[in-house]
Structures are given as C-alpha cells and as structure tokens.
PDB file of C-alpha atoms in Angstrom:
ATOM      1  CA  MET A   1       0.081   0.072  -0.072  1.00 38.00           C
ATOM      2  CA  THR A   2       1.271   3.397  -0.872  1.00 43.00           C
ATOM      3  CA  THR A   3       2.462   6.107   1.622  1.00 47.00           C
ATOM      4  CA  LEU A   4      -0.045   8.706   0.386  1.00 52.00           C
ATOM      5  CA  SER A   5      -3.108   6.709  -0.222  1.00 49.00           C
ATOM      6  CA  ASN A   6      -4.371   7.036   3.371  1.00 68.00           C
ATOM      7  CA  HIS A   7      -6.107  10.373   2.906  1.00 68.00           C
ATOM      8  CA  VAL A   8      -5.517  11.088  -0.709  1.00 72.00           C
ATOM      9  CA  PRO A   9      -7.175   9.034  -3.593  1.00 79.00           C
ATOM     10  CA  ASP A  10      -4.159   7.202  -5.174  1.00 79.00           C
ATOM     11  CA  PRO A  11      -4.632   6.748  -8.996  1.00 82.00           C
ATOM     12  CA  ARG A  12      -2.256   3.643  -8.767  1.00 82.00           C
ATOM     13  CA  LEU A  13      -4.885   1.935  -6.338  1.00 86.00           C
ATOM     14  CA  ILE A  14      -7.749   3.246  -8.263  1.00 88.00           C
ATOM     15  CA  THR A  15      -6.364   1.793 -11.445  1.00 88.00           C
ATOM     16  CA  ALA A  16      -5.339  -1.468  -9.823  1.00 89.00           C
ATOM     17  CA  TYR A  17      -9.193  -1.666  -8.687  1.00 92.00           C
ATOM     18  CA  ALA A  18     -10.323  -0.927 -12.276  1.00 91.00           C
ATOM     19  CA  GLU A  19      -7.961  -3.210 -14.077  1.00 90.00           C
ATOM     20  CA  HIS A  20      -7.832  -6.233 -11.650  1.00 89.00           C
ATOM     21  CA  GLN A  21     -11.117  -6.577  -9.903  1.00 87.00           C
ATOM     22  CA  GLU A  22     -14.231  -7.901 -10.998  1.00 87.00           C
ATOM     23  CA  GLY A  23     -17.486  -6.593  -9.782  1.00 87.00           C
ATOM     24  CA  PRO A  24     -21.222  -5.814 -10.759  1.00 90.00           C
ATOM     25  CA  LEU A  25     -20.311  -2.194 -11.693  1.00 92.00           C
ATOM     26  CA  HIS A  26     -17.283  -3.518 -13.785  1.00 92.00           C
ATOM     27  CA  ARG A  27     -19.725  -4.934 -16.207  1.00 92.00           C
ATOM     28  CA  VAL A  28     -21.790  -1.913 -16.548  1.00 94.00           C
ATOM     29  CA  ASN A  29     -21.209   0.258 -19.774  1.00 94.00           C
ATOM     30  CA  PRO A  30     -18.756   3.167 -19.260  1.00 93.00           C
ATOM     31  CA  TRP A  31     -21.119   5.384 -21.295  1.00 94.00           C
ATOM     32  CA  THR A  32     -23.879   4.586 -18.664  1.00 95.00           C
ATOM     33  CA  LYS A  33     -21.677   5.559 -15.745  1.00 95.00           C
ATOM     34  CA  VAL A  34     -21.129   8.837 -17.362  1.00 94.00           C
ATOM     35  CA  GLY A  35     -24.728   9.452 -17.783  1.00 95.00           C
ATOM     36  CA  VAL A  36     -25.573   8.563 -14.252  1.00 95.00           C
ATOM     37  CA  VAL A  37     -22.659  10.963 -12.924  1.00 94.00           C
ATOM     38  CA  GLY A  38     -24.229  13.721 -14.996  1.00 94.00           C
ATOM     39  CA  ALA A  39     -27.742  13.116 -13.506  1.00 95.00           C
ATOM     40  CA  LEU A  40     -26.369  12.708 -10.145  1.00 95.00           C
ATOM     41  CA  VAL A  41     -24.702  16.336 -10.427  1.00 94.00           C
ATOM     42  CA  LEU A  42     -27.951  17.614 -11.696  1.00 94.00           C
ATOM     43  CA  ALA A  43     -29.759  16.164  -8.977  1.00 94.00           C
ATOM     44  CA  VAL A  44     -27.690  17.535  -6.131  1.00 93.00           C
ATOM     45  CA  THR A  45     -27.750  20.998  -7.912  1.00 92.00           C
ATOM     46  CA  VAL A  46     -31.633  21.051  -7.829  1.00 91.00           C
ATOM     47  CA  ILE A  47     -32.621  19.125  -4.629  1.00 90.00           C
ATOM     48  CA  ASP A  48     -33.012  21.323  -1.566  1.00 86.00           C
ATOM     49  CA  SER A  49     -34.464  18.713   0.660  1.00 88.00           C
ATOM     50  CA  LEU A  50     -31.986  17.404   3.322  1.00 89.00           C
ATOM     51  CA  PHE A  51     -33.997  14.140   3.433  1.00 92.00           C
ATOM     52  CA  ILE A  52     -33.629  13.381  -0.119  1.00 93.00           C
ATOM     53  CA  LEU A  53     -30.147  14.474  -0.334  1.00 94.00           C
ATOM     54  CA  ALA A  54     -29.227  12.145   2.656  1.00 94.00           C
ATOM     55  CA  GLY A  55     -31.196   9.339   0.789  1.00 94.00           C
ATOM     56  CA  LEU A  56     -29.230  10.018  -2.360  1.00 95.00           C
ATOM     57  CA  TYR A  57     -25.936   9.845  -0.442  1.00 95.00           C
ATOM     58  CA  ALA A  58     -26.958   6.496   1.156  1.00 96.00           C
ATOM     59  CA  ALA A  59     -27.682   5.277  -2.305  1.00 95.00           C
ATOM     60  CA  THR A  60     -24.224   6.131  -3.521  1.00 96.00           C
ATOM     61  CA  LEU A  61     -22.740   4.422  -0.445  1.00 95.00           C
ATOM     62  CA  LEU A  62     -24.658   1.443  -1.121  1.00 95.00           C
ATOM     63  CA  THR A  63     -23.558   1.241  -4.770  1.00 95.00           C
ATOM     64  CA  TYR A  64     -19.903   1.899  -3.636  1.00 94.00           C
ATOM     65  CA  GLY A  65     -20.328  -1.324  -1.284  1.00 92.00           C
ATOM     66  CA  VAL A  66     -22.231  -3.453  -4.033  1.00 92.00           C
ATOM     67  CA  ALA A  67     -19.239  -2.706  -6.369  1.00 91.00           C
ATOM     68  CA  GLY A  68     -16.871  -4.428  -3.846  1.00 89.00           C
ATOM     69  CA  PHE A  69     -14.873  -1.645  -2.691  1.00 92.00           C
ATOM     70  CA  PRO A  70     -13.675  -1.017   0.915  1.00 89.00           C
ATOM     71  CA  TYR A  71     -15.414   1.267   2.960  1.00 91.00           C
ATOM     72  CA  GLY A  72     -12.451   1.935   5.100  1.00 88.00           C
ATOM     73  CA  ARG A  73     -10.481   3.426   2.384  1.00 87.00           C
ATOM     74  CA  LEU A  74     -13.408   5.611   1.511  1.00 89.00           C
ATOM     75  CA  MET A  75     -13.437   7.091   4.994  1.00 88.00           C
ATOM     76  CA  TYR A  76      -9.865   8.241   4.667  1.00 85.00           C
ATOM     77  CA  TRP A  77     -10.293   9.661   1.277  1.00 87.00           C
ATOM     78  CA  TYR A  78     -13.205  11.887   2.515  1.00 88.00           C
ATOM     79  CA  THR A  79     -10.597  14.084   4.160  1.00 80.00           C
ATOM     80  CA  LEU A  80     -10.162  16.370   1.386  1.00 77.00           C
ATOM     81  CA  PRO A  81     -13.887  16.750   0.386  1.00 84.00           C
ATOM     82  CA  LEU A  82     -14.622  17.207   4.129  1.00 83.00           C
ATOM     83  CA  LEU A  83     -12.013  19.889   4.424  1.00 80.00           C
ATOM     84  CA  PHE A  84     -13.661  21.761   1.613  1.00 82.00           C
ATOM     85  CA  VAL A  85     -17.157  21.382   3.130  1.00 83.00           C
ATOM     86  CA  VAL A  86     -16.097  22.617   6.666  1.00 82.00           C
ATOM     87  CA  SER A  87     -14.224  25.563   5.236  1.00 82.00           C
ATOM     88  CA  VAL A  88     -17.058  26.766   2.928  1.00 79.00           C
ATOM     89  CA  ALA A  89     -20.110  25.496   4.887  1.00 76.00           C
ATOM     90  CA  GLY A  90     -18.856  25.829   8.321  1.00 74.00           C
ATOM     91  CA  PRO A  91     -18.931  29.747   8.464  1.00 76.00           C
ATOM     92  CA  LEU A  92     -22.331  29.564   6.714  1.00 74.00           C
ATOM     93  CA  ALA A  93     -23.759  27.425   9.369  1.00 72.00           C
ATOM     94  CA  PHE A  94     -23.122  30.431  12.030  1.00 72.00           C
ATOM     95  CA  LEU A  95     -24.678  32.960   9.581  1.00 70.00           C
ATOM     96  CA  GLU A  96     -28.069  31.427   8.983  1.00 70.00           C
ATOM     97  CA  PRO A  97     -30.829  33.038  11.059  1.00 73.00           C
ATOM     98  CA  GLY A  98     -33.093  31.042  13.205  1.00 68.00           C
ATOM     99  CA  VAL A  99     -33.454  29.041  16.456  1.00 67.00           C
ATOM    100  CA  ALA A 100     -29.932  28.554  17.960  1.00 70.00           C
ATOM    101  CA  VAL A 101     -29.020  24.803  18.578  1.00 72.00           C
ATOM    102  CA  GLY A 102     -27.791  24.936  22.241  1.00 68.00           C
ATOM    103  CA  GLY A 103     -26.255  27.985  23.681  1.00 63.00           C
ATOM    104  CA  ALA A 104     -24.269  30.900  21.973  1.00 62.00           C
ATOM    105  CA  LEU A 105     -20.461  31.078  21.932  1.00 59.00           C
ATOM    106  CA  ASP A 106     -18.960  34.388  23.181  1.00 59.00           C
ATOM    107  CA  THR A 107     -16.373  35.806  20.827  1.00 59.00           C
ATOM    108  CA  PRO A 108     -14.530  39.144  20.689  1.00 57.00           C
ATOM    109  CA  VAL A 109     -16.974  40.205  17.777  1.00 54.00           C
ATOM    110  CA  GLY A 110     -20.155  39.117  19.435  1.00 57.00           C
ATOM    111  CA  GLU A 111     -22.117  35.902  20.217  1.00 62.00           C
ATOM    112  CA  LEU A 112     -21.917  33.192  17.687  1.00 65.00           C
ATOM    113  CA  SER A 113     -24.393  30.104  17.483  1.00 70.00           C
ATOM    114  CA  VAL A 114     -25.334  27.454  14.920  1.00 72.00           C
ATOM    115  CA  THR A 115     -29.035  27.513  14.083  1.00 76.00           C
ATOM    116  CA  TRP A 116     -31.125  24.741  13.015  1.00 75.00           C
ATOM    117  CA  ALA A 117     -31.073  26.134   9.677  1.00 79.00           C
ATOM    118  CA  GLY A 118     -27.466  26.620   9.592  1.00 79.00           C
ATOM    119  CA  ALA A 119     -27.029  22.934  10.574  1.00 82.00           C
ATOM    120  CA  SER A 120     -29.428  21.913   7.866  1.00 86.00           C
ATOM    121  CA  LEU A 121     -27.496  23.912   5.305  1.00 85.00           C
ATOM    122  CA  PHE A 122     -24.281  22.291   6.430  1.00 87.00           C
ATOM    123  CA  GLY A 123     -25.851  18.850   6.178  1.00 89.00           C
ATOM    124  CA  GLU A 124     -27.012  19.633   2.597  1.00 90.00           C
ATOM    125  CA  LEU A 125     -23.623  20.931   1.353  1.00 90.00           C
ATOM    126  CA  THR A 126     -22.005  17.619   2.990  1.00 91.00           C
ATOM    127  CA  CYS A 127     -24.417  15.253   1.186  1.00 92.00           C
ATOM    128  CA  ARG A 128     -24.036  17.112  -2.185  1.00 92.00           C
ATOM    129  CA  SER A 129     -20.303  17.010  -1.941  1.00 91.00           C
ATOM    130  CA  LEU A 130     -19.938  13.407  -0.615  1.00 93.00           C
ATOM    131  CA  SER A 131     -22.597  11.988  -2.973  1.00 94.00           C
ATOM    132  CA  VAL A 132     -20.902  13.252  -6.310  1.00 93.00           C
ATOM    133  CA  VAL A 133     -17.293  12.270  -4.832  1.00 93.00           C
ATOM    134  CA  THR A 134     -18.337   8.735  -3.773  1.00 95.00           C
ATOM    135  CA  PHE A 135     -20.062   7.758  -6.977  1.00 95.00           C
ATOM    136  CA  THR A 136     -17.258   9.545  -8.972  1.00 93.00           C
ATOM    137  CA  LEU A 137     -14.853   7.166  -7.256  1.00 92.00           C
ATOM    138  CA  THR A 138     -17.070   4.161  -7.690  1.00 94.00           C
ATOM    139  CA  ALA A 139     -17.279   4.786 -11.470  1.00 94.00           C
ATOM    140  CA  THR A 140     -13.473   5.524 -11.715  1.00 92.00           C
ATOM    141  CA  MET A 141     -12.509   2.330  -9.744  1.00 93.00           C
ATOM    142  CA  SER A 142     -14.823   0.179 -12.085  1.00 93.00           C
ATOM    143  CA  THR A 143     -13.689   1.411 -15.351  1.00 92.00           C
ATOM    144  CA  ARG A 144     -10.727   0.550 -17.189  1.00 90.00           C
ATOM    145  CA  TYR A 145      -8.117   3.281 -17.857  1.00 85.00           C
ATOM    146  CA  ALA A 146      -8.494   2.546 -21.829  1.00 85.00           C
ATOM    147  CA  ASP A 147     -12.150   3.215 -21.508  1.00 89.00           C
ATOM    148  CA  ILE A 148     -11.757   6.352 -19.582  1.00 87.00           C
ATOM    149  CA  ALA A 149      -9.195   7.532 -21.969  1.00 84.00           C
ATOM    150  CA  TYR A 150     -11.552   6.826 -24.877  1.00 86.00           C
ATOM    151  CA  LEU A 151     -14.495   8.498 -23.208  1.00 87.00           C
ATOM    152  CA  LEU A 152     -12.306  11.680 -22.517  1.00 83.00           C
ATOM    153  CA  GLY A 153     -11.326  11.797 -26.137  1.00 81.00           C
ATOM    154  CA  ARG A 154     -14.972  11.689 -27.181  1.00 84.00           C
ATOM    155  CA  LEU A 155     -16.380  14.162 -24.653  1.00 86.00           C
ATOM    156  CA  LEU A 156     -13.810  16.696 -24.136  1.00 83.00           C
ATOM    157  CA  PRO A 157     -12.830  19.277 -27.010  1.00 83.00           C
ATOM    158  CA  ARG A 158      -9.291  19.358 -28.145  1.00 78.00           C
ATOM    159  CA  PRO A 159      -6.845  20.188 -26.792  1.00 78.00           C
ATOM    160  CA  ILE A 160      -8.461  19.809 -23.417  1.00 83.00           C
ATOM    161  CA  ASP A 161      -8.844  16.095 -23.876  1.00 80.00           C
ATOM    162  CA  GLN A 162      -5.001  15.945 -24.451  1.00 79.00           C
ATOM    163  CA  VAL A 163      -4.294  17.983 -21.385  1.00 81.00           C
ATOM    164  CA  ALA A 164      -6.465  15.606 -19.353  1.00 80.00           C
ATOM    165  CA  LEU A 165      -4.740  12.481 -20.593  1.00 79.00           C
ATOM    166  CA  LEU A 166      -1.259  13.848 -19.935  1.00 79.00           C
ATOM    167  CA  THR A 167      -2.234  15.126 -16.605  1.00 79.00           C
ATOM    168  CA  TYR A 168      -3.560  11.746 -15.623  1.00 77.00           C
ATOM    169  CA  ARG A 169      -0.341  10.148 -16.887  1.00 75.00           C
ATOM    170  CA  PHE A 170       1.851  12.566 -15.075  1.00 77.00           C
ATOM    171  CA  THR A 171       0.178  12.283 -11.653  1.00 78.00           C
ATOM    172  CA  PHE A 172       1.872   9.074 -11.188  1.00 76.00           C
ATOM    173  CA  VAL A 173       5.186  10.872 -11.709  1.00 76.00           C
ATOM    174  CA  MET A 174       4.167  13.440  -9.207  1.00 77.00           C
ATOM    175  CA  ILE A 175       3.210  10.964  -6.628  1.00 76.00           C
ATOM    176  CA  GLU A 176       6.321   8.952  -6.939  1.00 77.00           C
ATOM    177  CA  THR A 177       8.459  12.227  -6.483  1.00 78.00           C
ATOM    178  CA  LEU A 178       6.455  13.410  -3.517  1.00 78.00           C
ATOM    179  CA  GLU A 179       6.713   9.943  -1.924  1.00 77.00           C
ATOM    180  CA  ASP A 180      10.517   9.976  -2.290  1.00 79.00           C
ATOM    181  CA  LEU A 181      10.883  13.458  -0.675  1.00 79.00           C
ATOM    182  CA  VAL A 182       8.792  12.221   2.090  1.00 78.00           C
ATOM    183  CA  LYS A 183      10.679   9.007   2.681  1.00 80.00           C
ATOM    184  CA  GLY A 184      13.921  11.104   2.545  1.00 80.00           C
ATOM    185  CA  VAL A 185      12.632  13.513   5.140  1.00 77.00           C
ATOM    186  CA  LEU A 186      11.561  10.653   7.501  1.00 77.00           C
ATOM    187  CA  ALA A 187      14.865   8.851   6.945  1.00 82.00           C
ATOM    188  CA  ARG A 188      16.552  12.010   8.375  1.00 77.00           C
ATOM    189  CA  GLY A 189      14.658  11.795  11.586  1.00 74.00           C
ATOM    190  CA  ALA A 190      11.936  14.522  10.911  1.00 68.00           C
ATOM    191  CA  SER A 191       8.359  14.061  12.138  1.00 69.00           C
ATOM    192  CA  LEU A 192       5.331  14.895  10.035  1.00 66.00           C
ATOM    193  CA  SER A 193       2.681  14.016  12.450  1.00 66.00           C
ATOM    194  CA  GLU A 194       1.639  17.675  13.215  1.00 65.00           C
ATOM    195  CA  PHE A 195       1.191  19.989  10.254  1.00 59.00           C
ATOM    196  CA  TRP A 196       1.457  23.340  12.076  1.00 66.00           C
ATOM    197  CA  ALA A 197       4.769  22.313  13.862  1.00 68.00           C
ATOM    198  CA  ASN A 198       6.215  21.158  10.724  1.00 68.00           C
ATOM    199  CA  ARG A 199       4.748  23.605   8.388  1.00 71.00           C
ATOM    200  CA  ARG A 200       8.194  24.692   7.109  1.00 78.00           C
ATOM    201  CA  ILE A 201       9.010  21.131   6.332  1.00 76.00           C
ATOM    202  CA  TYR A 202       5.772  20.716   4.491  1.00 74.00           C
ATOM    203  CA  ALA A 203       6.244  23.793   2.367  1.00 78.00           C
ATOM    204  CA  ARG A 204       9.857  22.767   1.240  1.00 80.00           C
ATOM    205  CA  ILE A 205       8.327  19.364   0.152  1.00 78.00           C
ATOM    206  CA  LEU A 206       5.759  21.016  -1.783  1.00 78.00           C
ATOM    207  CA  GLY A 207       8.071  23.489  -3.350  1.00 81.00           C
ATOM    208  CA  MET A 208      10.540  20.876  -4.113  1.00 82.00           C
ATOM    209  CA  THR A 209       7.770  18.707  -5.686  1.00 79.00           C
ATOM    210  CA  LEU A 210       6.690  21.448  -7.857  1.00 79.00           C
ATOM    211  CA  LEU A 211      10.104  22.334  -9.082  1.00 83.00           C
ATOM    212  CA  THR A 212      10.937  18.643  -9.764  1.00 82.00           C
ATOM    213  CA  ALA A 213       7.628  18.111 -11.675  1.00 77.00           C
ATOM    214  CA  ILE A 214       8.381  21.293 -13.828  1.00 80.00           C
ATOM    215  CA  GLU A 215      11.731  19.963 -14.689  1.00 83.00           C
ATOM    216  CA  ARG A 216      10.315  16.407 -15.469  1.00 80.00           C
ATOM    217  CA  SER A 217       7.508  17.861 -17.474  1.00 78.00           C
ATOM    218  CA  GLU A 218      10.046  19.720 -19.725  1.00 82.00           C
ATOM    219  CA  ARG A 219      12.127  16.576 -20.172  1.00 84.00           C
ATOM    220  CA  LEU A 220       8.771  14.693 -20.949  1.00 79.00           C
ATOM    221  CA  VAL A 221       7.803  17.135 -23.767  1.00 78.00           C
ATOM    222  CA  LYS A 222      11.312  17.021 -25.299  1.00 84.00           C
ATOM    223  CA  SER A 223      11.208  13.300 -25.400  1.00 85.00           C
ATOM    224  CA  MET A 224       7.581  13.036 -26.651  1.00 79.00           C
ATOM    225  CA  GLU A 225       8.390  15.596 -29.464  1.00 80.00           C
ATOM    226  CA  ALA A 226      11.651  13.554 -30.435  1.00 87.00           C
ATOM    227  CA  ARG A 227       9.271  10.475 -30.804  1.00 82.00           C
ATOM    228  CA  GLY A 228       6.828  12.445 -33.277  1.00 79.00           C
ATOM    229  CA  TYR A 229       4.336  13.927 -30.777  1.00 75.00           C
ATOM    230  CA  ASN A 230       2.489  16.473 -32.775  1.00 73.00           C
ATOM    231  CA  GLY A 231      -0.292  17.464 -30.066  1.00 69.00           C
ATOM    232  CA  ASP A 232      -2.466  14.120 -30.595  1.00 69.00           C
ATOM    233  CA  ILE A 233      -2.299  11.142 -28.315  1.00 69.00           C
ATOM    234  CA  THR A 234      -3.824   8.273 -30.495  1.00 62.00           C
ATOM    235  CA  LEU A 235      -6.186   6.182 -28.606  1.00 64.00           C
ATOM    236  CA  TYR A 236      -6.743   2.517 -29.713  1.00 64.00           C
ATOM    237  CA  GLY A 237      -9.929   1.253 -28.425  1.00 70.00           C
ATOM    238  CA  ASP A 238     -13.751   1.522 -28.496  1.00 80.00           C
ATOM    239  CA  VAL A 239     -16.668   1.709 -26.058  1.00 85.00           C
ATOM    240  CA  SER A 240     -19.696   0.209 -27.485  1.00 88.00           C
ATOM    241  CA  ARG A 241     -23.144   1.538 -27.101  1.00 90.00           C
ATOM    242  CA  PRO A 242     -25.036   0.713 -23.697  1.00 92.00           C
ATOM    243  CA  PRO A 243     -27.845  -1.908 -23.908  1.00 93.00           C
ATOM    244  CA  ALA A 244     -31.317  -0.791 -24.036  1.00 94.00           C
ATOM    245  CA  ARG A 245     -31.934  -1.401 -20.237  1.00 94.00           C
ATOM    246  CA  GLU A 246     -28.905   0.744 -19.282  1.00 94.00           C
ATOM    247  CA  ILE A 247     -30.195   3.680 -21.525  1.00 94.00           C
ATOM    248  CA  ILE A 248     -33.617   3.400 -20.180  1.00 95.00           C
ATOM    249  CA  GLY A 249     -32.272   3.632 -16.588  1.00 94.00           C
ATOM    250  CA  VAL A 250     -30.203   6.620 -17.374  1.00 95.00           C
ATOM    251  CA  GLY A 251     -33.192   8.136 -18.968  1.00 95.00           C
ATOM    252  CA  VAL A 252     -35.381   7.589 -16.021  1.00 95.00           C
ATOM    253  CA  CYS A 253     -32.864   9.228 -13.627  1.00 94.00           C
ATOM    254  CA  TYR A 254     -32.998  12.611 -15.854  1.00 95.00           C
ATOM    255  CA  ILE A 255     -36.626  12.212 -16.080  1.00 94.00           C
ATOM    256  CA  SER A 256     -36.992  12.005 -12.320  1.00 93.00           C
ATOM    257  CA  VAL A 257     -34.773  14.957 -11.614  1.00 92.00           C
ATOM    258  CA  VAL A 258     -36.455  17.172 -14.145  1.00 92.00           C
ATOM    259  CA  VAL A 259     -39.981  16.136 -12.693  1.00 91.00           C
ATOM    260  CA  TYR A 260     -38.761  16.777  -9.202  1.00 90.00           C
ATOM    261  CA  ALA A 261     -37.260  20.363 -10.240  1.00 87.00           C
ATOM    262  CA  LEU A 262     -40.432  21.270 -11.980  1.00 87.00           C
ATOM    263  CA  THR A 263     -42.930  20.144  -9.243  1.00 88.00           C
ATOM    264  CA  ALA A 264     -41.041  20.651  -5.886  1.00 80.00           C
ATOM    265  CA  VAL A 265     -38.435  23.490  -6.707  1.00 73.00           C
ATOM    266  CA  TYR A 266     -40.010  25.768  -9.423  1.00 71.00           C
ATOM    267  CA  GLU A 267     -43.627  24.634  -8.898  1.00 71.00           C
ATOM    268  CA  VAL A 268     -44.270  24.933 -12.616  1.00 71.00           C
ATOM    269  CA  VAL A 269     -46.277  21.731 -12.302  1.00 60.00           C
ATOM    270  CA  SER A 270     -48.465  20.613  -9.690  1.00 58.00           C
ATOM    271  CA  ILE A 271     -49.323  16.894  -9.080  1.00 53.00           C
TER     272      ILE A 271
END
C-alpha cells in the first residue's frame, strides 16, 4: 500500500481496482456511468431537501459497497472533500438566522451560534459533496483506463482532452516524486505528525515537488516531440453503445430529476 493513499485518492490504487477486480459495476457500460454521473450532479444541484439528499448519499454509499470496494479506504479519502465542506459551509452555519442549537459562543465580535437552519445547510452541502465524490470514485474504480481515455477523447474538445490524458499520466510521476521526498525527510529523523509544527518542512516538500515536476515535464515534452508527438495522443479502443435497459435506466434518472425540479423546486407543474 502506498504512503499517500491513506487520505488522498491514489490513482495507482484506483487503477488497480479498475483493471484487476471484477464486480457488478465493472460490467456496466462506461457510457452509462458517465450518464449517471451527469444525472447525479444535476440532482444534487436542484434538490433542496436534506432528507432526499441524505437518501441520495446513502444510495451512492450502497452502490460503492455493492461494487466491492472497501468502506475503510473511502472514509480516509473523505478528508479532502470534508475539508472543503467545513471551510465553505462551516462559516455559513453560523450566519443562518433562526433558532439556535444549544447555547451561544462568546467571541470578541459578539455571540455566535449554530441555528437549526445553519445545521441543515451544512448537512445539505455535505451530502451534495460526498454523493458526487463517492459515485465518481465508484465509477472510476470500476472502469478500465483504456475506456476512460476513450471517453475523455470523445467528450472533451481538443486540446482539453490531450491535457486531461497527459495530466492523468503525469500524476503518477508527481506522486512518486512526493513519496521519495517524504521518505527522505523521514529517514533523516523528521516528524510529519503535526502539520503546524512542521509547516516549514511541508512547504519545502511542496516547493521541491513543484520544481521537480516542472523539470520532469520539460524533459517529458522534449522526449515526446523527439518521438513524433504532434499534439495528438492516438487512442486505440472503442466503447460500445450501452444496452437498452441501461439507456432506459439513465433516462429514468434524468426524467426523475426534471420532474422533481418542475414540481418541488420551481412549482411549474403541480401533481
């Protein structure tokens, strides 16, 4: 197991699950997974009910487990999205008006308290973020790299598709460089257990990683140009059309989201 995969999704581990593991989602057409991801993003954007968002998140967690992936690893990988949620939704939870949950906290700028509306907003943003993260990881860990590369080449315009493919491949080099630097620091007796106490070491590691990445990227470009690279990475492969039942399932997902938006959110149609 790699050094950095505890709290950061490791593309090597994700690729290993996609290439060498067989589960129910591995047999689902990649186009279907892309369609469901789009429907999920649309759903978490328009749905404003905490109860429905929580149910949607529970469904993505169930899908992750059915695919045969470990929940323990997923809990560690939630570190980054939860950090984003806390940094964005945390302050908003104190600014929402309403009935306070418990007592107020005395601060130099006045009393602060979390209201029930603020707690609900925090829960909604958490469910939205974790639902998309969970299903995206599930789809990625159950789809072979060749299929992902083909989908990127078909869905993204040029040269964005080339940038995405090169970024994915270069991520492995970045992680290896960062791990080598971390091992070197630990071998010299440094401790990285506390971030604030070792902030200078973290900054040096990050700076050295960026410098090394730039240097390696320049060498990579020169070597690719020497081998005839002209701005196009040729992809050999094909992803077939999804079967009818999967197309119907994706269509039902989009129709359900649209119906909910028209009836519950915008109240255009009444049932």
